[in-house]
PDB file of N, CA and C in Angstrom:
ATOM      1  N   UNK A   1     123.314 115.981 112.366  1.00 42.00           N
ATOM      2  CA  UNK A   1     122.006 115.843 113.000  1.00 42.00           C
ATOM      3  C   UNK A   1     121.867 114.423 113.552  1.00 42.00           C
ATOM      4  N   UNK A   2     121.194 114.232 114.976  1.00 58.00           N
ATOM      5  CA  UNK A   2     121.751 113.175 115.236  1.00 58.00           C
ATOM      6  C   UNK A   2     119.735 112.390 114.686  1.00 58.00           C
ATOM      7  N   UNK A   3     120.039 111.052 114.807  1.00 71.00           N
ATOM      8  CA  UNK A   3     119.345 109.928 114.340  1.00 71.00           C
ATOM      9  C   UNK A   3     117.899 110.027 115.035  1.00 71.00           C
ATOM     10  N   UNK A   4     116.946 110.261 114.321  1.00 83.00           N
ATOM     11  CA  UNK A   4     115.451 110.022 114.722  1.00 83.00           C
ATOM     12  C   UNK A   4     115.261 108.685 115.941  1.00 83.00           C
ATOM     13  N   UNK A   5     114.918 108.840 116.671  1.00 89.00           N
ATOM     14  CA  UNK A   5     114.235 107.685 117.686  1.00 89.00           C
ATOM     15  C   UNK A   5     113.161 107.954 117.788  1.00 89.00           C
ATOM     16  N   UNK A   6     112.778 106.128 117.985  1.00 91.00           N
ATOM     17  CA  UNK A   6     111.256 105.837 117.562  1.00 91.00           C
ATOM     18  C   UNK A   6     110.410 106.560 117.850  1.00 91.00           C
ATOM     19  N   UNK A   7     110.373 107.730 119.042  1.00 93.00           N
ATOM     20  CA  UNK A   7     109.799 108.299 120.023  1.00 93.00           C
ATOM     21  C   UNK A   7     109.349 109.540 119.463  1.00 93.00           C
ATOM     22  N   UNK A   8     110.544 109.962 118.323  1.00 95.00           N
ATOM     23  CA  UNK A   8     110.441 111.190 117.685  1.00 95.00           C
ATOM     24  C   UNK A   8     109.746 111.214 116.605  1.00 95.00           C
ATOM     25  N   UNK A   9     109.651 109.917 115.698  1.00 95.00           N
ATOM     26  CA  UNK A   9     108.914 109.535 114.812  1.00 95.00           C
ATOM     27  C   UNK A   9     107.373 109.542 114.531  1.00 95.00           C
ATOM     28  N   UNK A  10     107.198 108.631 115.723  1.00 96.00           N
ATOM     29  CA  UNK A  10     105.762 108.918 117.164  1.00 96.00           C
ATOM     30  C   UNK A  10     105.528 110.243 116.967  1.00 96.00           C
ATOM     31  N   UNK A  11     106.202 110.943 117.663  1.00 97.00           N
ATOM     32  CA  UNK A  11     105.778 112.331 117.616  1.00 97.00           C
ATOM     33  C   UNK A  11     105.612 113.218 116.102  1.00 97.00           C
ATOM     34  N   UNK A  12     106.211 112.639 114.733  1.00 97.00           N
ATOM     35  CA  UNK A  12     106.032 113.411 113.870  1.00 97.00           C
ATOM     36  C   UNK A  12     104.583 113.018 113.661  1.00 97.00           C
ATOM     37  N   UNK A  13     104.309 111.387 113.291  1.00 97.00           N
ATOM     38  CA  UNK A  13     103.670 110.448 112.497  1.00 97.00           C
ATOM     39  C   UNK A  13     102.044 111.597 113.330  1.00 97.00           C
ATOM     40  N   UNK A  14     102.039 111.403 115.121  1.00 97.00           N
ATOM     41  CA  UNK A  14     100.855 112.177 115.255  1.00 97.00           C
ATOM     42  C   UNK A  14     100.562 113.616 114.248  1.00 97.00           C
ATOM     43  N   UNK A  15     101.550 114.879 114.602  1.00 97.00           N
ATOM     44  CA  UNK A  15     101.685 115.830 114.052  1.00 97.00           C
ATOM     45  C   UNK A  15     101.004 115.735 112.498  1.00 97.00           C
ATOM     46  N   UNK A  16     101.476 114.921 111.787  1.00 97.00           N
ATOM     47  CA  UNK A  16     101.026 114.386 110.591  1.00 97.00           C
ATOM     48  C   UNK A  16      99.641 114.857 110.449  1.00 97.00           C
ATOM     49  N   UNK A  17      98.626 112.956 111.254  1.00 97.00           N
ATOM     50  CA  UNK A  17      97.737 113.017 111.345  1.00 97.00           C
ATOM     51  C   UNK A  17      96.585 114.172 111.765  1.00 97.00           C
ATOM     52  N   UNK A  18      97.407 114.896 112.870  1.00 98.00           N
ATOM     53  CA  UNK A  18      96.748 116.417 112.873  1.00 98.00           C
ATOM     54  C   UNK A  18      96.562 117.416 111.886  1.00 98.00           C
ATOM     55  N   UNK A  19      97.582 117.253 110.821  1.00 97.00           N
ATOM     56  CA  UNK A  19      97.329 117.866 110.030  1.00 97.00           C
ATOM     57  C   UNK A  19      96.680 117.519 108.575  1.00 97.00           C
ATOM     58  N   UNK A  20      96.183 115.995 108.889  1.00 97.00           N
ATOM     59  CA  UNK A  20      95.718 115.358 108.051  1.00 97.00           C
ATOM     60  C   UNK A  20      93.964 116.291 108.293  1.00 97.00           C
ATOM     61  N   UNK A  21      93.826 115.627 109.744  1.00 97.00           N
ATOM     62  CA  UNK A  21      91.902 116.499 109.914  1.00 97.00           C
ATOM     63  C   UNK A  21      92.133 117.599 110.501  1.00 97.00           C
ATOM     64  N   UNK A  22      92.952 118.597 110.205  1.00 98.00           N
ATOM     65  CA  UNK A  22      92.628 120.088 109.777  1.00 98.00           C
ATOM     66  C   UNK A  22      92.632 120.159 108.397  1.00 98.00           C
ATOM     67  N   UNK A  23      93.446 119.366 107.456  1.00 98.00           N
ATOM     68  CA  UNK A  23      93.199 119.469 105.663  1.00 98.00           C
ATOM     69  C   UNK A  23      91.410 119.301 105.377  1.00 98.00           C
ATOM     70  N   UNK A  24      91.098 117.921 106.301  1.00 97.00           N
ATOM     71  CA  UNK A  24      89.796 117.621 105.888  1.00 97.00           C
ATOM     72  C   UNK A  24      88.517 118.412 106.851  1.00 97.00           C
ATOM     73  N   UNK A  25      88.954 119.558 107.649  1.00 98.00           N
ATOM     74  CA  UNK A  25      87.804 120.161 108.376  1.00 98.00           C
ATOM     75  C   UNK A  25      88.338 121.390 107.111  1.00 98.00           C
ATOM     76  N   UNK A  26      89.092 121.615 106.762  1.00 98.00           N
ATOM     77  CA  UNK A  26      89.189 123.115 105.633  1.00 98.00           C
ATOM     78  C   UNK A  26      88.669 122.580 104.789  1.00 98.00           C
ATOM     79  N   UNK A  27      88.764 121.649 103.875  1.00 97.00           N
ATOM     80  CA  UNK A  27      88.147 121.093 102.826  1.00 97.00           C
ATOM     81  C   UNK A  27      86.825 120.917 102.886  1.00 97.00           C
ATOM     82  N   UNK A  28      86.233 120.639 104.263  1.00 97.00           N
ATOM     83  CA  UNK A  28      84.401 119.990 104.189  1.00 97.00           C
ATOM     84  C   UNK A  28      84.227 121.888 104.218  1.00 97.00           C
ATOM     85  N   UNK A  29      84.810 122.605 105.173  1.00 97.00           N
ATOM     86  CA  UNK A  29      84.373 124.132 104.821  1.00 97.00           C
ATOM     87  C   UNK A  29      84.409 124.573 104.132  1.00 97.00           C
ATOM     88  N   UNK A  30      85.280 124.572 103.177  1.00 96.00           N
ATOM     89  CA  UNK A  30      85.701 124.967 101.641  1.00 96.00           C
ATOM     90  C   UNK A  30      84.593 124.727 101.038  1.00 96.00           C
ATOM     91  N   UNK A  31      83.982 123.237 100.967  1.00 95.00           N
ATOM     92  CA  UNK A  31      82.734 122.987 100.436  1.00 95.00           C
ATOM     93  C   UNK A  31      81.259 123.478 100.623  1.00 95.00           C
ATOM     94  N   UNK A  32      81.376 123.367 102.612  1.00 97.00           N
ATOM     95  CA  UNK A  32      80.203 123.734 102.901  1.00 97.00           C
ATOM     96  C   UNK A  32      79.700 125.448 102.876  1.00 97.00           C
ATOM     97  N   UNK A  33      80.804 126.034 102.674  1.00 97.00           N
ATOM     98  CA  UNK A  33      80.653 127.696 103.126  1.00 97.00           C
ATOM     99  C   UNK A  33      80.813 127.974 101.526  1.00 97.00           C
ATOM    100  N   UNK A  34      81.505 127.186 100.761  1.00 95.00           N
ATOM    101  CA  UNK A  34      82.480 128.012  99.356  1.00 95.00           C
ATOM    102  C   UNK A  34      83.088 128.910  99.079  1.00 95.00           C
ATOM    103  N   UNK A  35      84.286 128.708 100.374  1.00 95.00           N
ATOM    104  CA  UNK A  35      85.214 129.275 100.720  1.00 95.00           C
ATOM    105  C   UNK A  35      86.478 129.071  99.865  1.00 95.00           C
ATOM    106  N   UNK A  36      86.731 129.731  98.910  1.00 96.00           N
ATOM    107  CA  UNK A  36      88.194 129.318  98.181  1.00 96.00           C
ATOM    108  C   UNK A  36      89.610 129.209  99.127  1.00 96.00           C
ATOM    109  N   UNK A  37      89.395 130.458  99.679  1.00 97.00           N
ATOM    110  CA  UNK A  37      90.711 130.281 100.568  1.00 97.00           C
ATOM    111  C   UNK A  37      90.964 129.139 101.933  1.00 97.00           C
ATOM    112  N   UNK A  38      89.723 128.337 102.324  1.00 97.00           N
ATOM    113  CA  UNK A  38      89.920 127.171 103.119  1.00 97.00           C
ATOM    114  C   UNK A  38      90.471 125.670 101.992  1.00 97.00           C
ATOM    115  N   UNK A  39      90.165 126.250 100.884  1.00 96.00           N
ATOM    116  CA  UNK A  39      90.596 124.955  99.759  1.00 96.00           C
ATOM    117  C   UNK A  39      91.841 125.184  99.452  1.00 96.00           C
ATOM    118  N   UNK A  40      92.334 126.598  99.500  1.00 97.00           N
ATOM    119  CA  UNK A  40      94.030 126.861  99.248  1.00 97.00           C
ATOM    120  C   UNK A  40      94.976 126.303 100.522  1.00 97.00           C
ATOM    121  N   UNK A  41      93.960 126.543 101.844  1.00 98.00           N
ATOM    122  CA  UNK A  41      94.593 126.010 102.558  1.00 98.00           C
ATOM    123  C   UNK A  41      94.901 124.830 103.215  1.00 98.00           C
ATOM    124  N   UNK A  42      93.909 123.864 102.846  1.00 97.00           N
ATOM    125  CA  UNK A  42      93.794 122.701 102.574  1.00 97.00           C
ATOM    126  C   UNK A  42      95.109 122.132 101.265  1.00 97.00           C
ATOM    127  N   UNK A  43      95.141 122.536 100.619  1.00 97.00           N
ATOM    128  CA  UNK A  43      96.161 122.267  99.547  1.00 97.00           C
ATOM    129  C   UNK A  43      97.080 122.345  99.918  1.00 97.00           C
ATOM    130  N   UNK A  44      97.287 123.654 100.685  1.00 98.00           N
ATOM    131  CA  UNK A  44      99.090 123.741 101.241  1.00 98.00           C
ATOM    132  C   UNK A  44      99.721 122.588 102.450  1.00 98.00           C
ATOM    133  N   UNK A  45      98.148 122.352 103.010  1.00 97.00           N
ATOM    134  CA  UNK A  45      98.446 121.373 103.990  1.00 97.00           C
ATOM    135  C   UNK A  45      98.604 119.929 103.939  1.00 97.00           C
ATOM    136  N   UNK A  46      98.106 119.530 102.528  1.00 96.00           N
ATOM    137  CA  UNK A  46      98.333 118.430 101.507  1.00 96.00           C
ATOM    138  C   UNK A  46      99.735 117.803 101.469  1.00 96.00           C
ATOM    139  N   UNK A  47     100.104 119.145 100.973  1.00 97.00           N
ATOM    140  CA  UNK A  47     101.455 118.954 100.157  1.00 97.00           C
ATOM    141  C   UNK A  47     102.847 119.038 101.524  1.00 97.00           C
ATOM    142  N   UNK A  48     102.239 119.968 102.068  1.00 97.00           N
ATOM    143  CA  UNK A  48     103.162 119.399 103.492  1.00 97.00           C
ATOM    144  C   UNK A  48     103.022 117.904 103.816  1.00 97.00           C
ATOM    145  N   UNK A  49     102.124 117.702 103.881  1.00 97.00           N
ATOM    146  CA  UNK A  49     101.420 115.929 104.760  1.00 97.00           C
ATOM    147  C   UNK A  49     102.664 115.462 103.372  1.00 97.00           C
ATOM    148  N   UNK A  50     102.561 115.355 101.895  1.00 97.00           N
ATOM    149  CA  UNK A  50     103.139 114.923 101.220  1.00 97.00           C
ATOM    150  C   UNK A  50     104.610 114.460 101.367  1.00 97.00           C
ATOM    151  N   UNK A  51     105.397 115.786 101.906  1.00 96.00           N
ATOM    152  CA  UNK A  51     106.554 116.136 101.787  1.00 96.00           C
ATOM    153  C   UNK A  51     107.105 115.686 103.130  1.00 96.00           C
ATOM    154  N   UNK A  52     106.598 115.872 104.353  1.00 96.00           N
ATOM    155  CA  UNK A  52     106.356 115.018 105.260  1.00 96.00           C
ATOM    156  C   UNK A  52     106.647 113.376 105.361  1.00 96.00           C
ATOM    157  N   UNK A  53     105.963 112.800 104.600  1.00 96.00           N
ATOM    158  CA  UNK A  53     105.149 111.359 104.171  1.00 96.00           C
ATOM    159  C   UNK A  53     106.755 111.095 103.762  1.00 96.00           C
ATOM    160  N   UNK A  54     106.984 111.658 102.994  1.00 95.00           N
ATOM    161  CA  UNK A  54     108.562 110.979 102.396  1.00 95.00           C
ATOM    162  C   UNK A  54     109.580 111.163 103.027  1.00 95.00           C
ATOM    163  N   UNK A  55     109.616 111.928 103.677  1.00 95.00           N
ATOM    164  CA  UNK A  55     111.162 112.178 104.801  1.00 95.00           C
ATOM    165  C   UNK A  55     110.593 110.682 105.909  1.00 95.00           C
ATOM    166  N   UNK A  56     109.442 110.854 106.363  1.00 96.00           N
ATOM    167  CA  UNK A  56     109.342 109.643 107.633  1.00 96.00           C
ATOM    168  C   UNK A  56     109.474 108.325 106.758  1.00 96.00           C
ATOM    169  N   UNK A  57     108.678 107.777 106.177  1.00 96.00           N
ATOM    170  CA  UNK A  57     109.281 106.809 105.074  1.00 96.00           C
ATOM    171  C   UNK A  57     110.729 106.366 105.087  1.00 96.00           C
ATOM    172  N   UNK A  58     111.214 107.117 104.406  1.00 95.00           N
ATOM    173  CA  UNK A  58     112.923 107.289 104.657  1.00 95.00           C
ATOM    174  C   UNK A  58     113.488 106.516 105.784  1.00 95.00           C
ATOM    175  N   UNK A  59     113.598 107.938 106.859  1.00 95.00           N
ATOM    176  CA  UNK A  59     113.965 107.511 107.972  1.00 95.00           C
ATOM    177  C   UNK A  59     113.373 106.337 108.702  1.00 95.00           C
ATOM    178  N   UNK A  60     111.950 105.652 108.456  1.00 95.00           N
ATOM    179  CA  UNK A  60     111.658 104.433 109.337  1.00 95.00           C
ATOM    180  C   UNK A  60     112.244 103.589 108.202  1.00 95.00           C
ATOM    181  N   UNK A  61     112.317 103.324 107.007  1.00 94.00           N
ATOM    182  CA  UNK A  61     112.943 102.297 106.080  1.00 94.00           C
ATOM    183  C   UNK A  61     114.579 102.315 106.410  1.00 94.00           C
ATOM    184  N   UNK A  62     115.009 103.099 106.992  1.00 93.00           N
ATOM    185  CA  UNK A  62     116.421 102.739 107.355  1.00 93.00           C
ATOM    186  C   UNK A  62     116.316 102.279 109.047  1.00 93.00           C
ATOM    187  N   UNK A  63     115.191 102.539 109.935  1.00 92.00           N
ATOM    188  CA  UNK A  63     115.226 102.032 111.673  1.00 92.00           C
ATOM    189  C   UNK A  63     114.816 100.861 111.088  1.00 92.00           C
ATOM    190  N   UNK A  64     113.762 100.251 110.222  1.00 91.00           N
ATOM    191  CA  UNK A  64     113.137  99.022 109.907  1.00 91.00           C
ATOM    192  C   UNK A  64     114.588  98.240 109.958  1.00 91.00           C
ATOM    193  N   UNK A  65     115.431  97.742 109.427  1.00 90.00           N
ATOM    194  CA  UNK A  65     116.228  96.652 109.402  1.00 90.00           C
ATOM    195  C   UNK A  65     117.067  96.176 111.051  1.00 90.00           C
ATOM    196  N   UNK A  66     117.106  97.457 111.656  1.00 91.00           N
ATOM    197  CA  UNK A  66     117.475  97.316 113.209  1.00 91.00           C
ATOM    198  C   UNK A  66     116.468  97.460 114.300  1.00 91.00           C
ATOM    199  N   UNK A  67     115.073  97.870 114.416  1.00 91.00           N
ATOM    200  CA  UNK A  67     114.299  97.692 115.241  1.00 91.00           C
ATOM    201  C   UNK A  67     112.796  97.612 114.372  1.00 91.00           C
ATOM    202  N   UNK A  68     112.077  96.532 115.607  1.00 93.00           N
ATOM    203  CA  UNK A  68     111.100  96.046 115.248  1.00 93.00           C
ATOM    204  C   UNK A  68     110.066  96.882 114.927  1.00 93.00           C
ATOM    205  N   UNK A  69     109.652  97.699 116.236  1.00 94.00           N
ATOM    206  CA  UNK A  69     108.876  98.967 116.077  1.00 94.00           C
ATOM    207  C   UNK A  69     108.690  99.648 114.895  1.00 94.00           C
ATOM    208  N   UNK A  70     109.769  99.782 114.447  1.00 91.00           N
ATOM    209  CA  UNK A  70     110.390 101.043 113.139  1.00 91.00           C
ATOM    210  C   UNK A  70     109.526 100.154 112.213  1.00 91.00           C
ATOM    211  N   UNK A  71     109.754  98.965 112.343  1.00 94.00           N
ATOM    212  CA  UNK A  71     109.194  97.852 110.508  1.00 94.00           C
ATOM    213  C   UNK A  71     107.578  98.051 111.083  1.00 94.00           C
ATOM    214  N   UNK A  72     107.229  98.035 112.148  1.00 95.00           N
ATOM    215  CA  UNK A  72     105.924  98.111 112.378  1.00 95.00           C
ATOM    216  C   UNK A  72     105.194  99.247 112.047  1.00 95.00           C
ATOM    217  N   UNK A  73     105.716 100.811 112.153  1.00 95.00           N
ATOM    218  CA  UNK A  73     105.222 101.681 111.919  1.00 95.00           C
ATOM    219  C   UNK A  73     105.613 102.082 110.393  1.00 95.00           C
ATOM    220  N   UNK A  74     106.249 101.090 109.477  1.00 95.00           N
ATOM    221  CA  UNK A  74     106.837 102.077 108.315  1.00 95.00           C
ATOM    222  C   UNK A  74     105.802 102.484 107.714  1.00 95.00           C
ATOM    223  N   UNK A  75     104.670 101.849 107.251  1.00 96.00           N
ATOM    224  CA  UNK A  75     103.685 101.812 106.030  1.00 96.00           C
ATOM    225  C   UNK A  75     102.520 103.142 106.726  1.00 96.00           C
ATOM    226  N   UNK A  76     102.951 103.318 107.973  1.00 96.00           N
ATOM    227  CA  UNK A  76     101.724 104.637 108.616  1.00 96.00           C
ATOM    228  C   UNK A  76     101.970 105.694 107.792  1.00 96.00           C
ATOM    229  N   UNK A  77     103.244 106.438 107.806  1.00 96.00           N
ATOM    230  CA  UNK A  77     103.381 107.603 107.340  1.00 96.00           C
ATOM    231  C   UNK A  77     102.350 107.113 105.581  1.00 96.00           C
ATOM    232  N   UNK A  78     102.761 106.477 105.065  1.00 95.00           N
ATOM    233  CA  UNK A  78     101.957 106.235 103.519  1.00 95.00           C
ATOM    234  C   UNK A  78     100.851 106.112 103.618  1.00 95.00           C
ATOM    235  N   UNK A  79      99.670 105.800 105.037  1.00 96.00           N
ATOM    236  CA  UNK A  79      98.418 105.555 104.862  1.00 96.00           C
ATOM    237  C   UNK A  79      97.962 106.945 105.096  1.00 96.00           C
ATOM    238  N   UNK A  80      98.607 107.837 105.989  1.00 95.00           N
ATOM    239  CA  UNK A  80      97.834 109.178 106.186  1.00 95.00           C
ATOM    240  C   UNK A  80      98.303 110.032 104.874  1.00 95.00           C
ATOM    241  N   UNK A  81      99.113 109.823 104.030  1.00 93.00           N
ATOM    242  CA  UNK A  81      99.593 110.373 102.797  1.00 93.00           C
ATOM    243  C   UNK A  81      98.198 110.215 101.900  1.00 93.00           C
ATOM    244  N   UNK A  82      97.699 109.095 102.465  1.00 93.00           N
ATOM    245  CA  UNK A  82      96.496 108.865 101.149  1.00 93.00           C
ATOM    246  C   UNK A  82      95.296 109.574 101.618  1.00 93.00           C
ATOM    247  N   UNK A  83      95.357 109.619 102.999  1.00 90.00           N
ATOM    248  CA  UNK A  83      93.854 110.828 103.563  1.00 90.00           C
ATOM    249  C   UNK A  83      94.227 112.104 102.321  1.00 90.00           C
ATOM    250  N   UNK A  84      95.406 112.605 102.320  1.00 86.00           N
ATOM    251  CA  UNK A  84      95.426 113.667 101.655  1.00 86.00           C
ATOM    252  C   UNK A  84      95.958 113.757 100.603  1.00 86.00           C
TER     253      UNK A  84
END
């Protein structure tokens, strides 16, 4: 598999965040309606963002030592980890 570029990263790190506020529009519904199954699905979308969070990590902690960008974006993937 060939090597993530920054570009692709970009493109997960958004993806991410999209699925960061669909976790938190299922979750405020979950609450506001008391909907169990928008809270299950909120959960599943958690744990993706989670599982997610650690593969990009990874891969920008190994671009970090050869491009600048990469050290600039490492700590993103871990801040949208904490939305969810």
């Amino acid at each position: 598999m060939p090597a993530q570029t920054v570009k692709d990263i970009k493109k997960d790190i958004y993806l991410l965040l999209n699925k960061a506020g669909q976790m938190l529009e299922l979750t405020e519904e979950a609450f506001a309606k008391n909907k169990v199954s928008s809270l299950d699905q909120a959960d599943e979308l958690a744990r993706e963002i989670h599982s997610k969070e650690d593969a990009l990590t990874e891969v920008l902690a190994k671009l970090a030592s050869s491009d600048a960008e990469g050290r600039t974006l490492l700590p993103v993937p871990g801040y949208v980890e904490k939305i969810a």
